[in-house]
Amino acid sequence: MASKDSIVALSSGRLPAGIAVIRISGPKTRFVVETIAGPVKNRFTNLRTLRASDGSTIDHGLVLFFPGPASFTGEDVAEFQVHGSRAVAAKMLETITGFEGVRHAEPGEFTRRAFLNGRLDLVETEALADLVNAETEAQRRFALRNAEGVQSELYSNWRRRLIHARAMIEAEIDFADEEDVPGSVSDAVWSDVSAMIGEIERHIQGFKAAEIIRDGFEVVILGSPNAGKSSLFNALARREAAIVTDEPGTTRDLLEVVMDLNGLKVRLVDTAGLREAAGKVESIGIERARAKADVADLVLLLEDMADPAPVGFPGEAPLLRIGTKSDIAETGSGDYDLVISSKDGSGLDRLLNEIGARAAAAVGEAGDVMPSRLRHVELLKEALHFLRAALSGQSQELRAEELRLAAERLGRIIGAVNVEDLLDVIFSQFCIGK
């Protein structure tokens, strides 16, 4: 796709900084570069004096020029690396957008051009957004693996197999009397379709692990008022994230902090104390606490060992029973999985290790290819529906059509067919310079 205009943006981080990177892409790129910096060597780092339209010096910096189509966007692309002051970056952007046919880029527009020019498919584009937003080592590895194309190759391979299967079935329908067409390809085709159904089902099962990598392993703290929930929350967060008082019902809403445990994102949620005699506002907080716990990956059910007030948890989420305030309790360990004191820190390392181990077990082998978006799962389930219909159908013509519909759903995942309605949503996730 040939763009009529060129786009420019600051592609580096927040200013001021040591260096600012300004990226430009489009048909005017070479003209802009040679006007501002003079002739440059392709794909080499060129040290140049950068000049404004009136000939005055803006800065001395590095210039890189990548001619299309072998560039990130598939167009001519250049980067100016200048000193990272706000004034220098602003003057560079003002000078570049002063050229006719050059404008500021919209969010994700560089990556959008890469997709439209065939440099990336839709799954690789989504993975690139995940890589830019990665906060933990597990997120980085997962996003990088998908950005390198392993997920796309899996979906493309399934789609190729379906297209081949459909071609064989239609050949059998149309040319059954021809000698160069096998007498029956049905057995081989439907055997492969059956195998593919199993492969897709197993792949979909990995979505829960992918969700935990991307969104975090959610740990919800439950217990009666003054059981030490907020004290534990603050101790694990290593800051005063929640108000701690002796007054019951201090915490009335959900509070959340994010931790990095052994490279995995963990979301820790503090909740309102569970009790029967609560006011209207506090009761709303208690309902939210129970609802949050019902969908948690792990629940920490706390009980004050110095003043036990047991509360039940009828939910099905994995549960750790934690005895708190061991520094002042006179009783033994009781029926607890772990005993802790948020005041002197005893037992907290064991608790963190247990949370980290459970998070790692929930993720499993992060090197596996897993669906990384809910839209992938939805389209894969639609493909499964059509594949099952094809496998159980009677008419070869209708079964071939079911194969076409299944292949079309796989094509939508990677962006091979009819995805215009998704593009604005996907590329809006990117920053301006990406």
GROMACS .gro file of C-alpha atoms in nm:
model
  434
    1MET     CA    1   0.000   0.000   0.000
    2ALA     CA    2   0.157   0.330  -0.109
    3SER     CA    3   0.091   0.619   0.129
    4LYS     CA    4   0.043   0.967  -0.012
    5ASP     CA    5   0.174   1.145   0.295
    6SER     CA    6   0.467   1.095   0.528
    7ILE     CA    7   0.438   1.075   0.906
    8VAL     CA    8   0.673   1.178   1.185
    9ALA     CA    9   0.676   1.131   1.563
   10LEU     CA   10   0.896   1.126   1.868
   11SER     CA   11   0.957   0.754   1.914
   12SER     CA   12   1.167   0.757   2.229
   13GLY     CA   13   1.062   0.805   2.590
   14ARG     CA   14   0.955   1.099   2.796
   15LEU     CA   15   1.166   1.415   2.769
   16PRO     CA   16   1.407   1.541   2.886
   17ALA     CA   17   1.632   1.242   2.826
   18GLY     CA   18   1.983   1.165   2.709
   19ILE     CA   19   1.870   1.106   2.352
   20ALA     CA   20   1.550   1.171   2.160
   21VAL     CA   21   1.466   0.949   1.862
   22ILE     CA   22   1.247   1.105   1.593
   23ARG     CA   23   1.110   0.868   1.329
   24ILE     CA   24   0.972   0.951   0.985
   25SER     CA   25   0.814   0.720   0.728
   26GLY     CA   26   0.669   0.773   0.382
   27PRO     CA   27   0.748   0.899   0.031
   28LYS     CA   28   0.901   1.229   0.147
   29THR     CA   29   1.146   1.066   0.387
   30ARG     CA   30   1.458   1.080   0.171
   31PHE     CA   31   1.390   1.440   0.065
   32VAL     CA   32   1.343   1.547   0.427
   33VAL     CA   33   1.660   1.369   0.540
   34GLU     CA   34   1.878   1.510   0.264
   35THR     CA   35   1.738   1.862   0.311
   36ILE     CA   36   1.798   1.863   0.686
   37ALA     CA   37   2.117   1.653   0.706
   38GLY     CA   38   2.259   1.626   0.355
   39PRO     CA   39   2.332   1.298   0.172
   40VAL     CA   40   2.345   0.990   0.397
   41LYS     CA   41   2.453   0.630   0.342
   42ASN     CA   42   2.171   0.376   0.355
   43ARG     CA   43   2.160   0.153   0.663
   44PHE     CA   44   2.458   0.320   0.824
   45THR     CA   45   2.482   0.553   1.122
   46ASN     CA   46   2.562   0.898   0.984
   47LEU     CA   47   2.683   1.182   1.208
   48ARG     CA   48   2.545   1.505   1.065
   49THR     CA   49   2.472   1.869   1.142
   50LEU     CA   50   2.094   1.907   1.135
   51ARG     CA   51   1.965   2.235   0.995
   52ALA     CA   52   1.631   2.416   1.007
   53SER     CA   53   1.459   2.560   0.699
   54ASP     CA   54   1.641   2.892   0.744
   55GLY     CA   55   1.979   2.719   0.747
   56SER     CA   56   2.039   2.758   1.120
   57THR     CA   57   2.177   2.464   1.316
   58ILE     CA   58   1.926   2.268   1.522
   59ASP     CA   59   2.165   2.010   1.666
   60HIS     CA   60   2.442   1.766   1.582
   61GLY     CA   61   2.307   1.411   1.576
   62LEU     CA   62   2.292   1.069   1.415
   63VAL     CA   63   2.082   0.990   1.109
   64LEU     CA   64   1.980   0.643   0.989
   65PHE     CA   65   1.798   0.585   0.660
   66PHE     CA   66   1.626   0.258   0.568
   67PRO     CA   67   1.493   0.246   0.210
   68GLY     CA   68   1.167   0.059   0.155
   69PRO     CA   69   1.042  -0.202   0.119
   70ALA     CA   70   1.305  -0.356   0.350
   71SER     CA   71   1.214  -0.137   0.647
   72PHE     CA   72   0.983  -0.162   0.947
   73THR     CA   73   0.687   0.000   0.771
   74GLY     CA   74   0.774  -0.118   0.419
   75GLU     CA   75   0.824   0.248   0.319
   76ASP     CA   76   1.132   0.468   0.329
   77VAL     CA   77   1.205   0.518   0.699
   78ALA     CA   78   1.454   0.741   0.879
   79GLU     CA   79   1.548   0.811   1.238
   80PHE     CA   80   1.711   1.121   1.380
   81GLN     CA   81   1.890   1.068   1.712
   82VAL     CA   82   1.935   1.408   1.876
   83HIS     CA   83   1.998   1.545   2.224
   84GLY     CA   84   1.690   1.473   2.433
   85SER     CA   85   1.579   1.819   2.539
   86ARG     CA   86   1.222   1.933   2.483
   87ALA     CA   87   1.346   2.231   2.281
   88VAL     CA   88   1.557   2.023   2.040
   89ALA     CA   89   1.282   1.767   1.983
   90ALA     CA   90   1.020   2.038   1.933
   91LYS     CA   91   1.237   2.222   1.678
   92MET     CA   92   1.306   1.900   1.488
   93LEU     CA   93   0.936   1.812   1.472
   94GLU     CA   94   0.848   2.168   1.369
   95THR     CA   95   1.107   2.160   1.092
   96ILE     CA   96   1.004   1.818   0.960
   97THR     CA   97   0.630   1.890   0.960
   98GLY     CA   98   0.709   2.214   0.777
   99PHE     CA   99   0.767   2.008   0.461
  100GLU     CA  100   0.466   1.969   0.236
  101GLY     CA  101   0.312   1.623   0.265
  102VAL     CA  102   0.455   1.550   0.611
  103ARG     CA  103   0.233   1.538   0.920
  104HIS     CA  104   0.237   1.416   1.279
  105ALA     CA  105   0.166   1.044   1.316
  106GLU     CA  106  -0.143   0.909   1.486
  107PRO     CA  107  -0.121   0.643   1.763
  108GLY     CA  108   0.010   0.317   1.618
  109GLU     CA  109   0.033   0.454   1.264
  110PHE     CA  110   0.386   0.328   1.199
  111THR     CA  111   0.284  -0.025   1.296
  112ARG     CA  112  -0.041   0.007   1.103
  113ARG     CA  113   0.156   0.086   0.787
  114ALA     CA  114   0.378  -0.214   0.856
  115PHE     CA  115   0.066  -0.433   0.869
  116LEU     CA  116  -0.093  -0.282   0.558
  117ASN     CA  117   0.234  -0.322   0.367
  118GLY     CA  118   0.265  -0.688   0.464
  119ARG     CA  119   0.560  -0.647   0.700
  120LEU     CA  120   0.358  -0.782   0.994
  121ASP     CA  121   0.040  -0.985   1.025
  122LEU     CA  122  -0.230  -0.903   1.280
  123VAL     CA  123  -0.112  -1.148   1.547
  124GLU     CA  124   0.245  -1.019   1.520
  125THR     CA  125   0.110  -0.664   1.549
  126GLU     CA  126  -0.076  -0.751   1.870
  127ALA     CA  127   0.235  -0.922   2.003
  128LEU     CA  128   0.437  -0.608   1.930
  129ALA     CA  129   0.190  -0.406   2.139
  130ASP     CA  130   0.234  -0.660   2.420
  131LEU     CA  131   0.612  -0.632   2.390
  132VAL     CA  132   0.600  -0.253   2.416
  133ASN     CA  133   0.378  -0.281   2.727
  134ALA     CA  134   0.563  -0.575   2.890
  135GLU     CA  135   0.629  -0.521   3.262
  136THR     CA  136   0.768  -0.861   3.363
  137GLU     CA  137   1.015  -1.112   3.223
  138ALA     CA  138   0.738  -1.364   3.150
  139GLN     CA  139   0.543  -1.101   2.956
  140ARG     CA  140   0.856  -1.007   2.759
  141ARG     CA  141   0.933  -1.368   2.665
  142PHE     CA  142   0.571  -1.444   2.572
  143ALA     CA  143   0.532  -1.128   2.362
  144LEU     CA  144   0.869  -1.168   2.189
  145ARG     CA  145   0.795  -1.528   2.094
  146ASN     CA  146   0.466  -1.424   1.935
  147ALA     CA  147   0.621  -1.118   1.771
  148GLU     CA  148   0.872  -1.351   1.605
  149GLY     CA  149   0.582  -1.530   1.436
  150VAL     CA  150   0.541  -1.865   1.612
  151GLN     CA  151   0.175  -1.804   1.689
  152SER     CA  152   0.105  -1.675   1.338
  153GLU     CA  153   0.276  -1.978   1.185
  154LEU     CA  154   0.054  -2.214   1.386
  155TYR     CA  155  -0.267  -2.045   1.267
  156SER     CA  156  -0.136  -2.015   0.910
  157ASN     CA  157  -0.046  -2.384   0.907
  158TRP     CA  158  -0.397  -2.483   1.020
  159ARG     CA  159  -0.543  -2.256   0.754
  160ARG     CA  160  -0.323  -2.406   0.480
  161ARG     CA  161  -0.428  -2.756   0.585
  162LEU     CA  162  -0.794  -2.659   0.563
  163ILE     CA  163  -0.753  -2.498   0.223
  164HIS     CA  164  -0.577  -2.813   0.100
  165ALA     CA  165  -0.850  -3.033   0.251
  166ARG     CA  166  -1.122  -2.830   0.084
  167ALA     CA  167  -0.939  -2.845  -0.249
  168MET     CA  168  -0.914  -3.224  -0.227
  169ILE     CA  169  -1.283  -3.263  -0.142
  170GLU     CA  170  -1.390  -3.035  -0.428
  171ALA     CA  171  -1.155  -3.217  -0.666
  172GLU     CA  172  -1.318  -3.543  -0.570
  173ILE     CA  173  -1.662  -3.391  -0.629
  174ASP     CA  174  -1.581  -3.230  -0.965
  175PHE     CA  175  -1.334  -3.477  -1.115
  176ALA     CA  176  -1.422  -3.811  -0.966
  177ASP     CA  177  -1.398  -3.977  -1.311
  178GLU     CA  178  -1.051  -3.842  -1.390
  179GLU     CA  179  -0.763  -4.090  -1.360
  180ASP     CA  180  -0.521  -3.839  -1.198
  181VAL     CA  181  -0.759  -3.775  -0.909
  182PRO     CA  182  -0.737  -4.039  -0.634
  183GLY     CA  183  -1.037  -4.262  -0.611
  184SER     CA  184  -1.112  -4.138  -0.260
  185VAL     CA  185  -0.937  -3.870  -0.059
  186SER     CA  186  -1.209  -3.848   0.201
  187ASP     CA  187  -1.050  -4.078   0.456
  188ALA     CA  188  -0.721  -3.885   0.462
  189VAL     CA  189  -0.893  -3.544   0.463
  190TRP     CA  190  -1.135  -3.617   0.744
  191SER     CA  191  -0.867  -3.790   0.948
  192ASP     CA  192  -0.660  -3.470   0.930
  193VAL     CA  193  -0.963  -3.256   1.016
  194SER     CA  194  -1.029  -3.473   1.321
  195ALA     CA  195  -0.667  -3.435   1.430
  196MET     CA  196  -0.688  -3.060   1.381
  197ILE     CA  197  -0.994  -3.038   1.606
  198GLY     CA  198  -0.792  -3.195   1.886
  199GLU     CA  199  -0.498  -2.960   1.823
  200ILE     CA  200  -0.717  -2.650   1.836
  201GLU     CA  201  -0.896  -2.769   2.151
  202ARG     CA  202  -0.564  -2.820   2.329
  203HIS     CA  203  -0.443  -2.481   2.208
  204ILE     CA  204  -0.751  -2.304   2.345
  205GLN     CA  205  -0.690  -2.461   2.687
  206GLY     CA  206  -0.370  -2.255   2.709
  207PHE     CA  207  -0.559  -1.925   2.711
  208LYS     CA  208  -0.592  -1.920   3.090
  209ALA     CA  209  -0.214  -1.934   3.127
  210ALA     CA  210  -0.174  -1.663   2.865
  211GLU     CA  211  -0.423  -1.443   3.054
  212ILE     CA  212  -0.219  -1.483   3.372
  213ILE     CA  213   0.101  -1.386   3.191
  214ARG     CA  214  -0.056  -1.079   3.032
  215ASP     CA  215  -0.298  -0.963   3.305
  216GLY     CA  216  -0.142  -1.112   3.617
  217PHE     CA  217  -0.204  -1.387   3.874
  218GLU     CA  218  -0.479  -1.247   4.097
  219VAL     CA  219  -0.444  -1.299   4.473
  220VAL     CA  220  -0.736  -1.181   4.691
  221ILE     CA  221  -0.699  -1.126   5.067
  222LEU     CA  222  -1.011  -1.218   5.270
  223GLY     CA  223  -1.088  -1.228   5.640
  224SER     CA  224  -1.289  -1.076   5.921
  225PRO     CA  225  -1.239  -0.710   6.021
  226ASN     CA  226  -0.901  -0.651   6.192
  227ALA     CA  227  -0.769  -0.990   6.081
  228GLY     CA  228  -0.460  -0.813   5.946
  229LYS     CA  229  -0.557  -0.793   5.579
  230SER     CA  230  -0.445  -0.436   5.516
  231SER     CA  231  -0.130  -0.485   5.724
  232LEU     CA  232  -0.036  -0.784   5.508
  233PHE     CA  233  -0.131  -0.592   5.196
  234ASN     CA  234   0.106  -0.308   5.294
  235ALA     CA  235   0.382  -0.548   5.397
  236LEU     CA  236   0.376  -0.729   5.063
  237ALA     CA  237   0.341  -0.404   4.868
  238ARG     CA  238   0.633  -0.260   5.072
  239ARG     CA  239   0.448   0.070   5.112
  240GLU     CA  240   0.146   0.220   5.289
  241ALA     CA  241  -0.103   0.134   5.016
  242ALA     CA  242  -0.396   0.077   5.255
  243ILE     CA  243  -0.509   0.262   5.570
  244VAL     CA  244  -0.459   0.050   5.882
  245THR     CA  245  -0.656   0.126   6.203
  246ASP     CA  246  -0.807  -0.067   6.494
  247GLU     CA  247  -1.154   0.039   6.382
  248PRO     CA  248  -1.346  -0.242   6.208
  249GLY     CA  249  -1.459  -0.169   5.853
  250THR     CA  250  -1.178   0.074   5.762
  251THR     CA  251  -1.134  -0.088   5.420
  252ARG     CA  252  -1.459  -0.057   5.227
  253ASP     CA  253  -1.351  -0.096   4.866
  254LEU     CA  254  -1.109  -0.308   4.667
  255LEU     CA  255  -0.746  -0.194   4.670
  256GLU     CA  256  -0.492  -0.341   4.429
  257VAL     CA  257  -0.115  -0.341   4.388
  258VAL     CA  258   0.095  -0.517   4.125
  259MET     CA  259   0.403  -0.721   4.217
  260ASP     CA  260   0.669  -0.896   4.011
  261LEU     CA  261   0.739  -1.242   4.156
  262ASN     CA  262   1.012  -1.435   3.974
  263GLY     CA  263   0.927  -1.258   3.648
  264LEU     CA  264   0.550  -1.310   3.675
  265LYS     CA  265   0.295  -1.034   3.726
  266VAL     CA  266   0.092  -1.082   4.047
  267ARG     CA  267  -0.207  -0.863   4.134
  268LEU     CA  268  -0.269  -0.843   4.509
  269VAL     CA  269  -0.618  -0.728   4.615
  270ASP     CA  270  -0.715  -0.604   4.963
  271THR     CA  271  -1.085  -0.628   5.051
  272ALA     CA  272  -1.339  -0.523   5.310
  273GLY     CA  273  -1.361  -0.735   5.626
  274LEU     CA  274  -1.630  -1.002   5.616
  275ARG     CA  275  -1.895  -0.971   5.888
  276GLU     CA  276  -2.273  -0.984   5.924
  277ALA     CA  277  -2.350  -0.662   6.116
  278ALA     CA  278  -2.231  -0.410   5.859
  279GLY     CA  279  -2.367  -0.077   5.739
  280LYS     CA  280  -2.500  -0.015   5.390
  281VAL     CA  281  -2.172   0.113   5.243
  282GLU     CA  282  -1.964  -0.153   5.415
  283SER     CA  283  -2.204  -0.424   5.294
  284ILE     CA  284  -2.144  -0.316   4.936
  285GLY     CA  285  -1.770  -0.354   4.996
  286ILE     CA  286  -1.823  -0.700   5.143
  287GLU     CA  287  -2.026  -0.809   4.839
  288ARG     CA  288  -1.749  -0.683   4.611
  289ALA     CA  289  -1.494  -0.873   4.818
  290ARG     CA  290  -1.685  -1.199   4.784
  291ALA     CA  291  -1.741  -1.149   4.411
  292LYS     CA  292  -1.370  -1.074   4.357
  293ALA     CA  293  -1.267  -1.382   4.555
  294ASP     CA  294  -1.496  -1.604   4.346
  295VAL     CA  295  -1.291  -1.533   4.032
  296ALA     CA  296  -0.947  -1.509   4.197
  297ASP     CA  297  -0.655  -1.734   4.107
  298LEU     CA  298  -0.572  -1.765   4.478
  299VAL     CA  299  -0.749  -1.657   4.799
  300LEU     CA  300  -0.560  -1.582   5.120
  301LEU     CA  301  -0.811  -1.640   5.402
  302LEU     CA  302  -0.672  -1.459   5.709
  303GLU     CA  303  -0.753  -1.521   6.074
  304ASP     CA  304  -0.624  -1.328   6.375
  305MET     CA  305  -0.452  -1.593   6.591
  306ALA     CA  306  -0.471  -1.365   6.897
  307ASP     CA  307  -0.846  -1.316   6.861
  308PRO     CA  308  -0.987  -1.578   6.622
  309ALA     CA  309  -1.306  -1.493   6.434
  310PRO     CA  310  -1.346  -1.763   6.169
  311VAL     CA  311  -1.518  -1.676   5.841
  312GLY     CA  312  -1.622  -1.920   5.573
  313PHE     CA  313  -1.539  -1.910   5.204
  314PRO     CA  314  -1.780  -2.115   4.993
  315GLY     CA  315  -1.608  -2.028   4.666
  316GLU     CA  316  -1.410  -2.269   4.448
  317ALA     CA  317  -1.091  -2.063   4.410
  318PRO     CA  318  -0.769  -2.220   4.547
  319LEU     CA  319  -0.733  -2.126   4.914
  320LEU     CA  320  -0.452  -2.069   5.164
  321ARG     CA  321  -0.553  -2.040   5.530
  322ILE     CA  322  -0.324  -1.786   5.696
  323GLY     CA  323  -0.283  -1.732   6.070
  324THR     CA  324  -0.184  -1.369   6.140
  325LYS     CA  325  -0.027  -1.171   6.427
  326SER     CA  326   0.198  -1.457   6.531
  327ASP     CA  327   0.411  -1.204   6.719
  328ILE     CA  328   0.140  -1.157   6.984
  329ALA     CA  329  -0.059  -1.480   6.959
  330GLU     CA  330  -0.028  -1.729   7.244
  331THR     CA  331  -0.185  -2.022   7.063
  332GLY     CA  332  -0.006  -2.273   6.845
  333SER     CA  333  -0.010  -2.288   6.468
  334GLY     CA  334  -0.367  -2.421   6.457
  335ASP     CA  335  -0.531  -2.535   6.136
  336TYR     CA  336  -0.338  -2.296   5.910
  337ASP     CA  337  -0.137  -2.348   5.594
  338LEU     CA  338   0.097  -2.066   5.695
  339VAL     CA  339   0.151  -1.849   6.003
  340ILE     CA  340   0.273  -1.490   5.962
  341SER     CA  341   0.332  -1.160   6.134
  342SER     CA  342   0.312  -0.848   5.921
  343LYS     CA  343   0.470  -0.652   6.207
  344ASP     CA  344   0.798  -0.843   6.243
  345GLY     CA  345   0.792  -1.001   5.895
  346SER     CA  346   0.801  -1.363   6.007
  347GLY     CA  347   0.648  -1.603   5.754
  348LEU     CA  348   0.622  -1.342   5.477
  349ASP     CA  349   0.904  -1.491   5.270
  350ARG     CA  350   0.738  -1.833   5.286
  351LEU     CA  351   0.409  -1.677   5.181
  352LEU     CA  352   0.568  -1.496   4.886
  353ASN     CA  353   0.743  -1.817   4.779
  354GLU     CA  354   0.412  -2.004   4.794
  355ILE     CA  355   0.233  -1.738   4.589
  356GLY     CA  356   0.517  -1.736   4.336
  357ALA     CA  357   0.513  -2.116   4.308
  358ARG     CA  358   0.137  -2.123   4.253
  359ALA     CA  359   0.159  -1.849   3.991
  360ALA     CA  360   0.435  -2.040   3.809
  361ALA     CA  361   0.230  -2.361   3.822
  362ALA     CA  362  -0.075  -2.179   3.681
  363VAL     CA  363   0.130  -2.050   3.388
  364GLY     CA  364   0.302  -2.382   3.322
  365GLU     CA  365   0.551  -2.383   3.036
  366ALA     CA  366   0.547  -2.028   2.901
  367GLY     CA  367   0.737  -2.147   2.594
  368ASP     CA  368   0.424  -2.318   2.460
  369VAL     CA  369   0.229  -2.146   2.184
  370MET     CA  370  -0.088  -2.008   2.344
  371PRO     CA  371  -0.370  -1.782   2.221
  372SER     CA  372  -0.285  -1.433   2.345
  373ARG     CA  373  -0.618  -1.254   2.289
  374LEU     CA  374  -0.982  -1.330   2.364
  375ARG     CA  375  -1.064  -1.258   2.000
  376HIS     CA  376  -0.829  -1.542   1.901
  377VAL     CA  377  -1.019  -1.781   2.129
  378GLU     CA  378  -1.357  -1.669   2.000
  379LEU     CA  379  -1.254  -1.717   1.636
  380LEU     CA  380  -1.090  -2.051   1.715
  381LYS     CA  381  -1.413  -2.170   1.878
  382GLU     CA  382  -1.607  -2.063   1.570
  383ALA     CA  383  -1.359  -2.255   1.354
  384LEU     CA  384  -1.410  -2.561   1.576
  385HIS     CA  385  -1.787  -2.534   1.529
  386PHE     CA  386  -1.749  -2.544   1.151
  387LEU     CA  387  -1.493  -2.825   1.163
  388ARG     CA  388  -1.721  -3.041   1.375
  389ALA     CA  389  -2.009  -2.968   1.137
  390ALA     CA  390  -1.788  -3.067   0.843
  391LEU     CA  391  -1.683  -3.388   1.013
  392SER     CA  392  -2.042  -3.496   1.087
  393GLY     CA  393  -2.200  -3.374   0.763
  394GLN     CA  394  -2.342  -3.593   0.488
  395SER     CA  395  -2.320  -3.382   0.172
  396GLN     CA  396  -1.965  -3.336   0.041
  397GLU     CA  397  -2.057  -2.995  -0.100
  398LEU     CA  398  -2.183  -2.869   0.236
  399ARG     CA  399  -1.886  -3.021   0.418
  400ALA     CA  400  -1.649  -2.838   0.183
  401GLU     CA  401  -1.832  -2.513   0.263
  402GLU     CA  402  -1.789  -2.577   0.637
  403LEU     CA  403  -1.415  -2.615   0.575
  404ARG     CA  404  -1.413  -2.281   0.392
  405LEU     CA  405  -1.585  -2.109   0.683
  406ALA     CA  406  -1.339  -2.260   0.933
  407ALA     CA  407  -1.042  -2.144   0.723
  408GLU     CA  408  -1.197  -1.797   0.699
  409ARG     CA  409  -1.210  -1.772   1.079
  410LEU     CA  410  -0.844  -1.865   1.103
  411GLY     CA  411  -0.767  -1.606   0.837
  412ARG     CA  412  -0.938  -1.339   1.046
  413ILE     CA  413  -0.706  -1.412   1.336
  414ILE     CA  414  -0.391  -1.333   1.139
  415GLY     CA  415  -0.554  -1.057   0.933
  416ALA     CA  416  -0.560  -1.241   0.603
  417VAL     CA  417  -0.927  -1.165   0.544
  418ASN     CA  418  -1.181  -0.895   0.635
  419VAL     CA  419  -1.038  -0.729   0.945
  420GLU     CA  420  -1.091  -0.360   0.871
  421ASP     CA  421  -1.333  -0.330   1.164
  422LEU     CA  422  -1.059  -0.438   1.405
  423LEU     CA  423  -0.777  -0.210   1.295
  424ASP     CA  424  -0.874   0.110   1.475
  425VAL     CA  425  -0.917  -0.077   1.802
  426ILE     CA  426  -0.589  -0.265   1.776
  427PHE     CA  427  -0.365   0.022   1.671
  428SER     CA  428  -0.514   0.262   1.926
  429GLN     CA  429  -0.324   0.060   2.189
  430PHE     CA  430   0.010   0.186   2.059
  431CYS     CA  431   0.196   0.502   2.154
  432ILE     CA  432   0.232   0.780   1.895
  433GLY     CA  433   0.583   0.690   1.778
  434LYS     CA  434   0.511   0.321   1.723
   0.00000   0.00000   0.00000
